[in-house]
DNA sequence: TATCCACAGGAAATCAGGGTGT
DNA sequence: ACACCCTGATTTCCTGTGGATA
């Protein structure tokens, strides 16, 4: 077992800080690489800016701007463009100050909370409690608030990741209600802006909603490598000190991000991470070595965070898959096995209840969606139809993350009983031939 | 070629836990 | 105390199904 490094000298924090301050500097303003940063110029988004500006311009005259949708993959500048336009619009009008309320439907994910969020953003004093009230009461209160506080101005409701909302129950209803807010308002006017990265979510949309959101929508195409380069150049001028980036860093990051549908957010993250790695290593320059490391880290960080954030039961499902692949690498994992192992290990942890196969099946799908495992359905004839599951990340990575979870840590060396059963071994051998 | 396994996965119901106003 | 609200997790009930085997 690993021993703690007790015999080491204690970490001298004062000395560390002093050295840090003396050491080479990399960043001048690292915030410029955050996705929340709104730059002065948005390269290659002229068409979209113009389009949104045209749609929202009438707010300056006190008219109601139309509601509309924005599409584009992640990191194509949808949110940034809207923020950009909203800033410009605010500068333009001294008299009418439009309200902009941003709602990420992934975070504020239920009808109740959306209404409460809007209300609480506008209201200075009285707040809506996080739960408890009937929705229609809040809706009425919101109407009153809009007329009294927003008054004769415009209120833009920006619903980010609107597709998530639509797929949930009550999603269509709340959208419909938000879209016809204007009918119930005397003074204030509202306009809804939906942002989505899935085109096909319109199919699930109520036709009434679709028509009020307008037939046309603004499309944000993915950036290509050269466009990404322009963006990175702009931002790195602000974010990094002069000359710390080696010549090829920007084109390299751009090329890497371009491979993934031209995700600018990813490109910026890559650059920031590379800078941080260089900084931590006390290097004067950011080199392609740092970039390579950054890419690896970023991927792992993302997965680690995701796993840590999963509910315990989901983590246990992952643990089951991990144990199977750890103790028997050539075992073909099927959903039934996962169910059995889950039942086995959950009994080892106090307070964790038994789940049904149905539920486990959902968790497996979630893991697959997150890219942690891959799963596909295969029919084994008389052995039934099942899902074949494979871990997509290394055992080491899973082990590392799960070790950090107190309740799971102690069962990471538990060999599933299932693997010792002759019947299972036999069946598994047949499966191997069938695949 | 009919059979039948071991599930997949949709829809609706249920439960528990956070709250409300009266 | 009581009736009721909203949500998220889970269960219950259900119909559907690819293909090796008898």
Coordinates of N, CA, C and O (backbone and C1' of nucleotides) in Angstrom, one line a residue, chain A residues 109-110 112-113 133-135 313 353-354 356 358-359 363 379 381-382 385, chain C residues 4-14 16-22:
Chain A
X109 N -34.0 24.2 -14.5 CA -34.5 23.2 -15.4 C -36.0 22.9 -15.3 O -36.4 22.0 -16.0
X110 N -36.7 23.6 -14.5 CA -38.1 23.3 -14.4 C -39.0 24.5 -14.6 O -38.5 25.6 -14.3
X112 N -41.3 25.8 -12.9 CA -41.4 26.6 -11.6 C -40.2 27.5 -11.5 O -40.3 28.7 -11.2
X113 N -39.0 26.8 -11.6 CA -37.8 27.6 -11.3 C -37.5 28.6 -12.4 O -36.9 29.6 -12.1
X133 N -45.0 27.3 -4.0 CA -46.1 28.0 -4.5 C -46.6 27.3 -5.8 O -45.9 26.7 -6.5
X134 N -47.9 27.5 -6.0 CA -48.5 27.0 -7.3 C -47.9 27.9 -8.5 O -47.7 29.1 -8.3
X135 N -47.7 27.3 -9.6 CA -47.2 28.0 -10.7 C -48.0 29.2 -11.2 O -47.5 30.2 -11.5
X313 N -26.0 6.3 -7.0 CA -26.4 5.1 -7.7 C -25.8 5.0 -9.1 O -25.4 3.9 -9.6
X353 N -30.2 1.7 -1.7 CA -31.3 0.7 -2.0 C -31.1 -0.1 -3.3 O -30.4 0.4 -4.2
X354 N -31.8 -1.2 -3.3 CA -31.8 -2.0 -4.5 C -32.6 -1.3 -5.6 O -33.6 -0.7 -5.4
X356 N -34.2 -1.4 -9.7 CA -34.8 -2.4 -10.7 C -33.9 -2.4 -12.0 O -33.1 -1.5 -12.2
X358 N -34.9 -1.9 -14.8 CA -35.3 -0.7 -15.7 C -34.5 0.5 -15.4 O -34.1 1.2 -16.3
X359 N -34.3 0.7 -14.1 CA -33.5 1.9 -13.7 C -32.0 1.8 -14.1 O -31.4 2.7 -14.6
X363 N -29.5 4.2 -16.3 CA -28.1 4.7 -16.0 C -27.1 4.3 -17.0 O -26.2 5.0 -17.3
X379 N -28.4 -9.2 -30.4 CA -29.3 -10.3 -30.1 C -28.4 -11.6 -30.1 O -27.6 -11.8 -31.0
X381 N -29.7 -14.6 -29.9 CA -30.6 -15.7 -30.2 C -31.3 -16.2 -29.0 O -32.0 -15.4 -28.3
X382 N -31.1 -17.5 -28.7 CA -31.8 -18.0 -27.6 C -31.2 -17.5 -26.2 O -31.8 -17.8 -25.2
X385 N -31.8 -10.9 -26.1 CA -31.3 -9.6 -26.6 C -30.8 -8.8 -25.5 O -31.5 -8.6 -24.5
Chain C
dC4 P -56.9 19.4 -0.8 O5' -55.6 20.1 -1.5 C5' -55.5 21.5 -1.5 C4' -54.1 21.9 -1.8 C3' -53.6 21.1 -3.1 O3' -53.4 22.0 -4.1 C1' -51.9 21.4 -1.4
dC5 P -52.8 21.5 -5.5 O5' -51.3 22.1 -5.4 C5' -51.1 23.5 -5.2 C4' -49.6 23.7 -5.3 C3' -49.0 23.0 -6.6 O3' -48.4 23.9 -7.4 C1' -47.7 22.5 -4.6
dC6 P -47.8 23.3 -8.8 O5' -46.4 22.9 -8.5 C5' -45.4 23.9 -8.1 C4' -44.0 23.3 -8.0 C3' -43.7 22.5 -9.3 O3' -42.4 23.0 -9.7 C1' -43.4 21.2 -7.4
dT7 P -41.7 22.3 -11.0 O5' -40.8 21.2 -10.3 C5' -39.9 21.5 -9.3 C4' -39.1 20.3 -8.9 C3' -38.7 19.4 -10.1 O3' -37.3 19.4 -10.0 C1' -39.7 18.1 -8.3
dG8 P -36.4 18.7 -11.2 O5' -36.0 17.4 -10.4 C5' -35.5 17.4 -9.1 C4' -35.2 16.0 -8.6 C3' -34.6 15.2 -9.7 O3' -33.6 14.4 -9.1 C1' -36.6 14.2 -8.9
dA9 P -32.7 13.3 -9.9 O5' -33.3 12.0 -9.3 C5' -33.3 11.8 -7.9 C4' -34.0 10.5 -7.5 C3' -33.5 9.3 -8.4 O3' -33.3 8.2 -7.5 C1' -35.9 9.5 -8.5
dT10 P -32.6 6.9 -8.0 O5' -34.0 6.0 -8.2 C5' -34.7 5.7 -7.0 C4' -36.1 5.1 -7.4 C3' -35.9 3.9 -8.3 O3' -36.2 2.7 -7.5 C1' -37.7 5.3 -8.9
dT11 P -36.4 1.3 -8.1 O5' -38.0 1.3 -8.3 C5' -38.8 1.6 -7.2 C4' -40.3 1.3 -7.6 C3' -40.5 -0.1 -8.2 O3' -41.7 -0.6 -7.7 C1' -41.2 1.6 -9.7
dT12 P -42.1 -2.1 -7.9 O5' -43.6 -1.9 -8.6 C5' -44.1 -0.6 -8.9 C4' -45.2 -0.7 -9.9 C3' -45.5 -2.1 -10.5 O3' -46.9 -2.2 -10.7 C1' -44.8 -0.6 -12.2
dC13 P -47.5 -3.6 -11.2 O5' -47.8 -3.3 -12.7 C5' -48.3 -2.1 -13.1 C4' -48.4 -2.0 -14.6 C3' -48.5 -3.3 -15.3 O3' -49.6 -3.2 -16.2 C1' -46.7 -2.1 -16.2
dC14 P -50.0 -4.5 -17.1 O5' -49.3 -4.2 -18.5 C5' -49.4 -2.9 -19.0 C4' -48.4 -2.7 -20.1 C3' -48.2 -3.8 -21.1 O3' -49.2 -3.7 -22.1 C1' -46.2 -2.7 -20.5
dG16 P -46.6 -4.1 -29.4 O5' -45.1 -4.2 -29.4 C5' -44.3 -2.9 -29.3 C4' -42.9 -3.2 -29.6 C3' -42.6 -4.2 -30.7 O3' -41.5 -3.7 -31.5 C1' -41.6 -5.0 -28.8
dT17 P -41.2 -4.2 -32.9 O5' -39.9 -5.1 -32.6 C5' -38.8 -4.5 -32.0 C4' -37.7 -5.6 -31.8 C3' -37.8 -6.7 -32.9 O3' -36.5 -7.0 -33.3 C1' -37.8 -7.6 -30.8
dG18 P -35.9 -6.4 -34.6 O5' -34.6 -7.2 -34.8 C5' -33.4 -6.8 -34.2 C4' -32.5 -8.0 -33.9 C3' -32.2 -8.8 -35.2 O3' -30.8 -9.1 -35.1 C1' -33.2 -10.1 -33.4
dG19 P -30.1 -9.9 -36.3 O5' -30.1 -11.4 -35.7 C5' -29.5 -11.6 -34.4 C4' -29.8 -13.0 -34.0 C3' -29.6 -14.1 -35.1 O3' -29.0 -15.2 -34.5 C1' -31.7 -14.3 -34.3
dA20 P -27.7 -15.9 -35.3 O5' -27.4 -17.1 -34.3 C5' -27.0 -16.8 -32.9 C4' -27.6 -17.9 -32.0 C3' -27.3 -19.4 -32.4 O3' -27.1 -20.1 -31.2 C1' -29.7 -19.0 -32.6
dT21 P -26.7 -21.6 -31.3 O5' -28.2 -22.3 -31.1 C5' -28.9 -22.2 -29.8 C4' -30.2 -22.8 -30.0 C3' -30.3 -24.3 -30.3 O3' -31.0 -25.0 -29.4 C1' -31.8 -23.0 -31.6
dA22 P -30.8 -26.5 -29.2 O5' -32.2 -27.1 -29.4 C5' -33.4 -26.6 -28.7 C4' -34.6 -26.9 -29.4 C3' -34.8 -28.4 -29.8 O3' -36.1 -28.9 -29.5 C1' -35.0 -27.0 -31.7

